[in-house]
Coordinates of C-alpha atoms and ligand atoms in Angstrom, one line a residue:
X969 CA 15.3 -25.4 -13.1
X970 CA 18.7 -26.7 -11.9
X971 CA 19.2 -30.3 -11.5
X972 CA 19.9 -31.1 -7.7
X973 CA 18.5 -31.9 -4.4
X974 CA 14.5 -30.4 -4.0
X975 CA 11.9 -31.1 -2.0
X976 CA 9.4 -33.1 -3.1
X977 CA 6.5 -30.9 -2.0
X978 CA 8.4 -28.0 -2.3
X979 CA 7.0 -23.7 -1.4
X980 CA 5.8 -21.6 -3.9
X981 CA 7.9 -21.8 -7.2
X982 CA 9.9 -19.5 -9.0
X983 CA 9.9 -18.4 -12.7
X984 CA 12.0 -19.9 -14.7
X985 CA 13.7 -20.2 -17.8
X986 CA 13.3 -18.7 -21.6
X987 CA 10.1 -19.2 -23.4
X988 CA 11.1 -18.0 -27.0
X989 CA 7.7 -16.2 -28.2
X990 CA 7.4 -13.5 -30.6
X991 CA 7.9 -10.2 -30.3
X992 CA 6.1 -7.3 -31.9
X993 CA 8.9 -5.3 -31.7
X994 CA 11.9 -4.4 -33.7
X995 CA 14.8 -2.0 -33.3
X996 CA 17.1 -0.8 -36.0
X997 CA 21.0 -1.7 -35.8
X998 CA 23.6 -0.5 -37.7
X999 CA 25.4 -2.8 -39.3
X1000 CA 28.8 -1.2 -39.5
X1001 CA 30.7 -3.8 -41.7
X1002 CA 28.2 -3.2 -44.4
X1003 CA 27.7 0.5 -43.5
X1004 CA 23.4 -0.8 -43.6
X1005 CA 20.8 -0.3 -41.7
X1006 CA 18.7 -3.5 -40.6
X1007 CA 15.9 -4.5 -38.5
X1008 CA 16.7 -6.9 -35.5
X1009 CA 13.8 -8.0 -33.2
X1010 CA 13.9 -6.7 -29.6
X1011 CA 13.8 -9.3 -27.2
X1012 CA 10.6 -9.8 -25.0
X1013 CA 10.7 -9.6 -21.4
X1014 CA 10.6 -13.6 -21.1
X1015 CA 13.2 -13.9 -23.0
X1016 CA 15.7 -11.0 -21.8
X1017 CA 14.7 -13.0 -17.7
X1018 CA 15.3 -16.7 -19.3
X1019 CA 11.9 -17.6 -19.1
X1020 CA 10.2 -20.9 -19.9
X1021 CA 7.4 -20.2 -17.9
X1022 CA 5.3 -17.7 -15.1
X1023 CA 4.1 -18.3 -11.9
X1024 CA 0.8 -16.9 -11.0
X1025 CA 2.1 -14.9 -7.9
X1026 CA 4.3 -12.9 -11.1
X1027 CA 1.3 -12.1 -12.6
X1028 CA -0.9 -11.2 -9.6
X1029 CA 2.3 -9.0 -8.5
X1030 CA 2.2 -7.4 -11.3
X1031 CA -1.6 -6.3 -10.6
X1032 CA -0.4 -4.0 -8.0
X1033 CA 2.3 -2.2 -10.2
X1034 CA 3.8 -3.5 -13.2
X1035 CA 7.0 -1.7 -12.9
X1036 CA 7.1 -2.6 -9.4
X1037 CA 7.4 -6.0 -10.5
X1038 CA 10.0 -5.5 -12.8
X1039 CA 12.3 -3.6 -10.4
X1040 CA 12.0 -6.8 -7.8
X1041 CA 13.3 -9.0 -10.2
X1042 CA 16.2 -6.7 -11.7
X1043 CA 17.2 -5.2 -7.9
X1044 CA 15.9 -7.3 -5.5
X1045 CA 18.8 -6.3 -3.0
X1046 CA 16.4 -2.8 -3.3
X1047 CA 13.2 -4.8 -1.4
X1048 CA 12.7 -3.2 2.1
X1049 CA 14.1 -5.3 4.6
X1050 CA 10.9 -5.5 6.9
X1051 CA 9.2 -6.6 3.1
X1052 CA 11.2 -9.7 3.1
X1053 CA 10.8 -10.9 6.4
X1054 CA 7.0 -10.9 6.0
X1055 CA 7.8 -12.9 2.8
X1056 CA 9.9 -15.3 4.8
X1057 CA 7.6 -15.8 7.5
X1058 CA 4.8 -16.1 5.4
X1059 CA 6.3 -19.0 3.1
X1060 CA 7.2 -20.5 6.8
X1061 CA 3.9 -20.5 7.9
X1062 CA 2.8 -22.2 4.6
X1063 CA 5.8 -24.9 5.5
X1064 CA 4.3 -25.0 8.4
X1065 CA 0.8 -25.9 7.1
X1066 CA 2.0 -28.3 4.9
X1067 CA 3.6 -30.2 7.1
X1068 CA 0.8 -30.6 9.3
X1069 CA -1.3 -33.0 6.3
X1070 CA 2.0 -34.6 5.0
X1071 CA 5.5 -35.0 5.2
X1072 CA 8.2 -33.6 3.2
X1073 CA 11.0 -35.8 1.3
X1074 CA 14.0 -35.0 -0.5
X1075 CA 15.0 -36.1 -3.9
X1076 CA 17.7 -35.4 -5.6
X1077 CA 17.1 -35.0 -9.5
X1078 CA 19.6 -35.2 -12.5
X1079 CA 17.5 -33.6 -15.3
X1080 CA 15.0 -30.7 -16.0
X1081 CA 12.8 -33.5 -16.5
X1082 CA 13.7 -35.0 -13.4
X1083 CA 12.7 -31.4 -11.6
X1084 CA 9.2 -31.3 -13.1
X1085 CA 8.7 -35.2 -12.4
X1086 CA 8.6 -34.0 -9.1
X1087 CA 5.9 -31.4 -9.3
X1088 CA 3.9 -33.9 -11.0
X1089 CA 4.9 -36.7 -8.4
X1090 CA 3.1 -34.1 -6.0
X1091 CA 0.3 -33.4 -8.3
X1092 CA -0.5 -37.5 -8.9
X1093 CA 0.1 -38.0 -5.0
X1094 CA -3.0 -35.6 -4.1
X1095 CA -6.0 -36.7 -6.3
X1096 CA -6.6 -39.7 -4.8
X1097 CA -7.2 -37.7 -1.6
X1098 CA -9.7 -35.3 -3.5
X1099 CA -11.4 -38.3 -5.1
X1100 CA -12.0 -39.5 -2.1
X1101 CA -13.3 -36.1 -0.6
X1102 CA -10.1 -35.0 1.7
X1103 CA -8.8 -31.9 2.2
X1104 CA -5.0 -31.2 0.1
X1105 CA -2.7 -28.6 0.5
X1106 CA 0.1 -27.2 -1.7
X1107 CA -1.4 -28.3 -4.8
X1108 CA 0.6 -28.0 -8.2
X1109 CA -1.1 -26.6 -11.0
X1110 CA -0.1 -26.0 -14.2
X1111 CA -1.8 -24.3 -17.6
X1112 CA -1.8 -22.1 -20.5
X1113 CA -3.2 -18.9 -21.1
X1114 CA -2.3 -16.7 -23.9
X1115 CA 0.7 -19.0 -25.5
X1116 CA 2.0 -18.6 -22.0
X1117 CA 2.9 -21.3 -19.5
X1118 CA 1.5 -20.7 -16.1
X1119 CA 2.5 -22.8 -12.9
X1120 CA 1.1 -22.2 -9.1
X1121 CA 0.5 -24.0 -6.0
X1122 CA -3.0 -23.7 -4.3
X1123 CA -2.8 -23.2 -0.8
X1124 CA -5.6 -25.8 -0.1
X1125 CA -8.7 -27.1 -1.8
X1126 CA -11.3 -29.3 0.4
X1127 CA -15.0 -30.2 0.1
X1128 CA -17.5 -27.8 2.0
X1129 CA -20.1 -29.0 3.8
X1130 CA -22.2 -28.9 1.1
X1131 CA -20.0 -30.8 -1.0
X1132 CA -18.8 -27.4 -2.7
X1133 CA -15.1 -28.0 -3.9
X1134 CA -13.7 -24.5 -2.3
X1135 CA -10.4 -23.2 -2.4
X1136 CA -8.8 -21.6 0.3
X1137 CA -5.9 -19.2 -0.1
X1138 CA -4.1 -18.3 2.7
X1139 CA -2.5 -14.4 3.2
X1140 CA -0.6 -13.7 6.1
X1141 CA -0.2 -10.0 7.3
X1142 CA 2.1 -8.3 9.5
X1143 CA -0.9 -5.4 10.0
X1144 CA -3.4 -6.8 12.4
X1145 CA -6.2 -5.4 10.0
X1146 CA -8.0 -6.4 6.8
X1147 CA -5.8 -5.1 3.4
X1148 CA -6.9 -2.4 1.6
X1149 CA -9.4 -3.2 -1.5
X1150 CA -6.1 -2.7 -4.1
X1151 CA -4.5 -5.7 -2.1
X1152 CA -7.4 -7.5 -1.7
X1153 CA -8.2 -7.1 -5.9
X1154 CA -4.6 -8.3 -6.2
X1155 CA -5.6 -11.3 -4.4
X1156 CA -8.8 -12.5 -6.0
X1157 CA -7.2 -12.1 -9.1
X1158 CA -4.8 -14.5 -7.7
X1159 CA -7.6 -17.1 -7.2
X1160 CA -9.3 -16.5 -10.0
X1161 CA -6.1 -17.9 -12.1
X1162 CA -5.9 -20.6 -9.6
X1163 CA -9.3 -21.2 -10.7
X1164 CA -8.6 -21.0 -14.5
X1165 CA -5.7 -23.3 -14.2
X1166 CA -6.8 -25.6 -11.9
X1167 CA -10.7 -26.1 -14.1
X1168 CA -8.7 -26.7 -17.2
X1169 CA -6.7 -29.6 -15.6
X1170 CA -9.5 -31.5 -14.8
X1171 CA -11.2 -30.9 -17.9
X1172 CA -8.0 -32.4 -19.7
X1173 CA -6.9 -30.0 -21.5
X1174 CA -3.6 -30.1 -20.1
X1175 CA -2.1 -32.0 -23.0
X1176 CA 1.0 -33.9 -22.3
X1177 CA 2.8 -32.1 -25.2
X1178 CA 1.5 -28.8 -24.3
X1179 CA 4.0 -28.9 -21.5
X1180 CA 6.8 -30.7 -23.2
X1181 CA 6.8 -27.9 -26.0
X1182 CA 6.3 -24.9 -23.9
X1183 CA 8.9 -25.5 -21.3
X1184 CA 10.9 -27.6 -23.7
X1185 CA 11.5 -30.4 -21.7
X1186 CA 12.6 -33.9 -23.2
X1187 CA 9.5 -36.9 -23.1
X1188 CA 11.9 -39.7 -23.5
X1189 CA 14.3 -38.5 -20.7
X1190 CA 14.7 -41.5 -18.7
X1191 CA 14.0 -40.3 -15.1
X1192 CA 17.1 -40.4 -12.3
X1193 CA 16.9 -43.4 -10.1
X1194 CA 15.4 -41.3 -6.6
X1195 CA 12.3 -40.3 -8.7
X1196 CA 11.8 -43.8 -10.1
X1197 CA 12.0 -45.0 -6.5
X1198 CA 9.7 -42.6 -5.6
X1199 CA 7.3 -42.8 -7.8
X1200 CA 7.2 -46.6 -7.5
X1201 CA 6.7 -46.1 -3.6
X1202 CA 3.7 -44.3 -4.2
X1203 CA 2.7 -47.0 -6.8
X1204 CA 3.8 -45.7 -10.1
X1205 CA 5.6 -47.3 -12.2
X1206 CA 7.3 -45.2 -14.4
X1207 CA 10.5 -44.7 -16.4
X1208 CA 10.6 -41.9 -18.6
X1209 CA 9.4 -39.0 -18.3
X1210 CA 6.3 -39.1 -20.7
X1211 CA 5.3 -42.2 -18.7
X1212 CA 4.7 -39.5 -16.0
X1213 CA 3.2 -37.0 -18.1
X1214 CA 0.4 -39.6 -19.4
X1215 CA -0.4 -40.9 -15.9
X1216 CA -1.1 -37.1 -14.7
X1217 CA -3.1 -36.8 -18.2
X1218 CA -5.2 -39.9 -17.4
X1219 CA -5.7 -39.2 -13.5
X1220 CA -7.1 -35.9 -14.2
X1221 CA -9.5 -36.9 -16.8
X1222 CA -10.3 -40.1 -15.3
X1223 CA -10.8 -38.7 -12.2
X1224 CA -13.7 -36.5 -11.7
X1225 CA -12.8 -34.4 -9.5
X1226 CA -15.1 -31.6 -10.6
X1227 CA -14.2 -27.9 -10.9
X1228 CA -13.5 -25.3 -8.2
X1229 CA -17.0 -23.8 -6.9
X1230 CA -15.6 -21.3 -4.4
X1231 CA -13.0 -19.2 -4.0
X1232 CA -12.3 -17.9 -0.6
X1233 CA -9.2 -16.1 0.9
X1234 CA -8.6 -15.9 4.7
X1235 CA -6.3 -13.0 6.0
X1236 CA -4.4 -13.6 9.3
X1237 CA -1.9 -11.5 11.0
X1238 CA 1.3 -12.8 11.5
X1239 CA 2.3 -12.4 15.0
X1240 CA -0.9 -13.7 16.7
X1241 CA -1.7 -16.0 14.3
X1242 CA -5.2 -14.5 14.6
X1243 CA -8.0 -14.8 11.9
X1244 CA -8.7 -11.5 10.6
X1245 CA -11.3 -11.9 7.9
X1246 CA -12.2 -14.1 5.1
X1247 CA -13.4 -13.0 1.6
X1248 CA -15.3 -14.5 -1.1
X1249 CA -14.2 -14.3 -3.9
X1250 CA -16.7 -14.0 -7.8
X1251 CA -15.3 -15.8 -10.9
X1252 CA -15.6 -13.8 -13.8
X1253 CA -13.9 -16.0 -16.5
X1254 CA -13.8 -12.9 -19.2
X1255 CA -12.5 -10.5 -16.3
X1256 CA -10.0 -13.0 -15.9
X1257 CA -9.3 -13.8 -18.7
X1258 CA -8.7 -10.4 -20.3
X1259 CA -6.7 -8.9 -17.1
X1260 CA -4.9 -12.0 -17.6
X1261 CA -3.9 -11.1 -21.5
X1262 CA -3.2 -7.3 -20.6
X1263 CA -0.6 -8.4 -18.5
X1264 CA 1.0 -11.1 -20.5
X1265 CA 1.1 -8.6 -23.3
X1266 CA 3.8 -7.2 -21.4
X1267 CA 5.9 -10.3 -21.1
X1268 CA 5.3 -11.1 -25.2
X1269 CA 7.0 -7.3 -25.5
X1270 CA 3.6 -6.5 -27.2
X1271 CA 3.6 -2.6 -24.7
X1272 CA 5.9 -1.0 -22.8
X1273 CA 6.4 -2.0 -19.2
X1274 CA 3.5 1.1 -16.8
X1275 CA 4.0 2.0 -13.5
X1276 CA 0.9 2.6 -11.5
X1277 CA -1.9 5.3 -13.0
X1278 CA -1.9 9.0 -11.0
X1279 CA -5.2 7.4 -8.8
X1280 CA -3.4 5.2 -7.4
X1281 CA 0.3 6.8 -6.8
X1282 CA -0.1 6.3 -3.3
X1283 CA 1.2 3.0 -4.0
X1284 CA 4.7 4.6 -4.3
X1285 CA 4.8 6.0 -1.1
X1286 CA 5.3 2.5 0.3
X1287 CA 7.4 0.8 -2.7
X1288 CA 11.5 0.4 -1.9
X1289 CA 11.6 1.5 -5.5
X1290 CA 10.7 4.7 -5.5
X1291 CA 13.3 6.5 -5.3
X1292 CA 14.9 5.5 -8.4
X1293 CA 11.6 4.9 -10.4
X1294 CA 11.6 6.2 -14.3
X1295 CA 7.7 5.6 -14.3
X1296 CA 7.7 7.9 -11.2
X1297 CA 10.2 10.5 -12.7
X1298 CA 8.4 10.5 -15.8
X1299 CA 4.7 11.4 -14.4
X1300 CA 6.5 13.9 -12.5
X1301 CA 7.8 15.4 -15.4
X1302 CA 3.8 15.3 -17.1
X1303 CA 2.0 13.1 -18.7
X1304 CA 3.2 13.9 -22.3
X1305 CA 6.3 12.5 -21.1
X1306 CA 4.7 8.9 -20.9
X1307 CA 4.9 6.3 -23.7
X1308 CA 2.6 3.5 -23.8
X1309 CA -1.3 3.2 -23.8
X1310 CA -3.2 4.2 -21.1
X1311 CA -3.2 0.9 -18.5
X1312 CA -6.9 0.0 -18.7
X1313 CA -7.1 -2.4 -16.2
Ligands
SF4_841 FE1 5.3 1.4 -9.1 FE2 5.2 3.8 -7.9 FE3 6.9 1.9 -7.1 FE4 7.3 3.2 -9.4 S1 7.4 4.1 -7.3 S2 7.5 1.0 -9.0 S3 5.2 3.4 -10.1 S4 4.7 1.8 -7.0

């Protein structure tokens, strides 16, 4: 992430940056000075994108089709213009939201460091309000699953009447009717990482260096000026970055805020702002947990990227990219013509 001016309880995040992990694969080069033949290694997806990191929302995307995925982030200009104004309404909505618990404030940062202070300014800011039984919103998580660094923000996590800690996703539609079960699969799968990311947290096993070394950021960077005024505001006093890190360390742990017991999503349509359904959502940890690590297998360029099995090519008939799709092409052509296991999940 780009020093600069950001909001301090910013939307939904974006991937960013390279996250050097091995790859399993290897191409041969010709190395014409010496006339040889050598072995190079490939570069995995993270690394051919510059990425440090994922954000839940890439992998849950990537539920629905894989190679749909991969065609947003190389043509986005491609996306179906009525497709990203329910994306833009929807993240308003969630401005919207947000700004109905708390207020927003800009700070302008100097560093990477200064960038992720931020995320864990907001993080630190909300778990007095859950220790205390509130309701948050726009909650910052961060974890690891399979060597890979994972980031989200939970819509909104509050105490039921029962004293159940429950998380509540909101999904805005433009149809005025539930999703279909694929969407909806796509969704708890969502939560479920939410979940995941979110237990681990408060469990403390979020170690400080766990997210120094995966997103390489710096623990002595001294943090700009805003975010030390900031942070003092809010009654932390802090001046390097690993001063941070160790205060959300110690606040999670210390906390004891327990885990997430429910997971529900509520569907709305856009224009009336009517509810249209909510859903309740199992956690299967293994489910999760092995869905999780077929998809990141893609990212580690462990398999090829897969487009969407035969059952479900009815996906296509909606995607912007299918026109131009190789996956499409290629089943078109037979299924000899595939590389790649058989997607499983
Ligand atoms: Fe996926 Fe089908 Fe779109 Fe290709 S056309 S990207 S397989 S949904």
């Amino acid at each position: 992430e780009e020093p600069g001016d950001h909001a301090l309880d910013s939307g939904k995040p974006n991937s960013s940056s390279d996250l050097p992990l091995e790859s399993l694969k290897t191409v041969l080069t010709e190395d014409s000075a010496a006339g040889k033949v050598k072995r190079k290694r490939a570069q995995t997806p993270l690394e051919k994108y510059y990425l440090k990191y994922l954000c839940v929302t890439d992998l849950s995307t990537q539920s629905w089709c894989e190679q749909q995925m991969v065609y947003g982030r190389e043509l986005p200009q491609l996306q179906a213009p009525e497709t990203v104004v329910l994306l833009n309404t929807g993240k308003s909505i969630h401005l919207a939201r947000e700004l109905e618990v708390h207020d927003v404030v800009r700070v302008h940062t100097t560093s990477r460091e200064d960038s992720w202070a931020i995320k864990i300014l907001n993080l630190l800011s909300v778990i007095p309000v859950l220790q205390a039984g509130g309701c948050v919103r726009e909650l910052p998580v961060f974890g690891v699953i399979e060597d890979v660094f994972l980031t989200g923000i939970i819509d909104e996590l509050c105490y039921s009447a029962t004293g159940e800690l429950e998380l509540r996703e909101l999904k805005t539609r433009g149809q005025p009717f539930m999703p279909s079960g694929a969407q909806k699969k796509r969704d708890y799968f969502q939560v479920c990482l939410y979940k995941y990311i979110f237990d681990a947290m408060v469990q403390g096993k979020l170690k400080p260096d766990v997210i120094t070394s995966h997103i390489q950021l710096r623990p002595e960077q001294p943090l700009g000026s805003q975010i030390r005024e900031h942070a003092q505001k809010v009654g932390f006093m802090v001046t390097c970055f690993a001063d941070l890190l160790e205060l959300m360390y110690l606040n999670l742990t210390l906390s004891d805020i327990p885990g997430i017991d429910c997971l529900k999503i509520e569907y709305s349509h856009q224009e009336s702002n009517t509810l249209l359904g909510t859903e309740v959502v199992r956690f299967e940890e293994e489910t999760v947990l092995e869905k999780a690590q077929y998809y990141l297998a893609y990212w580690k360029g462990q398999r090829e990227v897969q487009g969407v099995e035969i059952e479900e090519a009815w996906k296509c008939q909606s995607c912007s990219y299918s026109e131009i799709c190789d996956w499409r092409k290629k089943r078109a052509e037979g299924p000899e013509q595939r590389s790649g296991p058989k997607k499983s999940k």
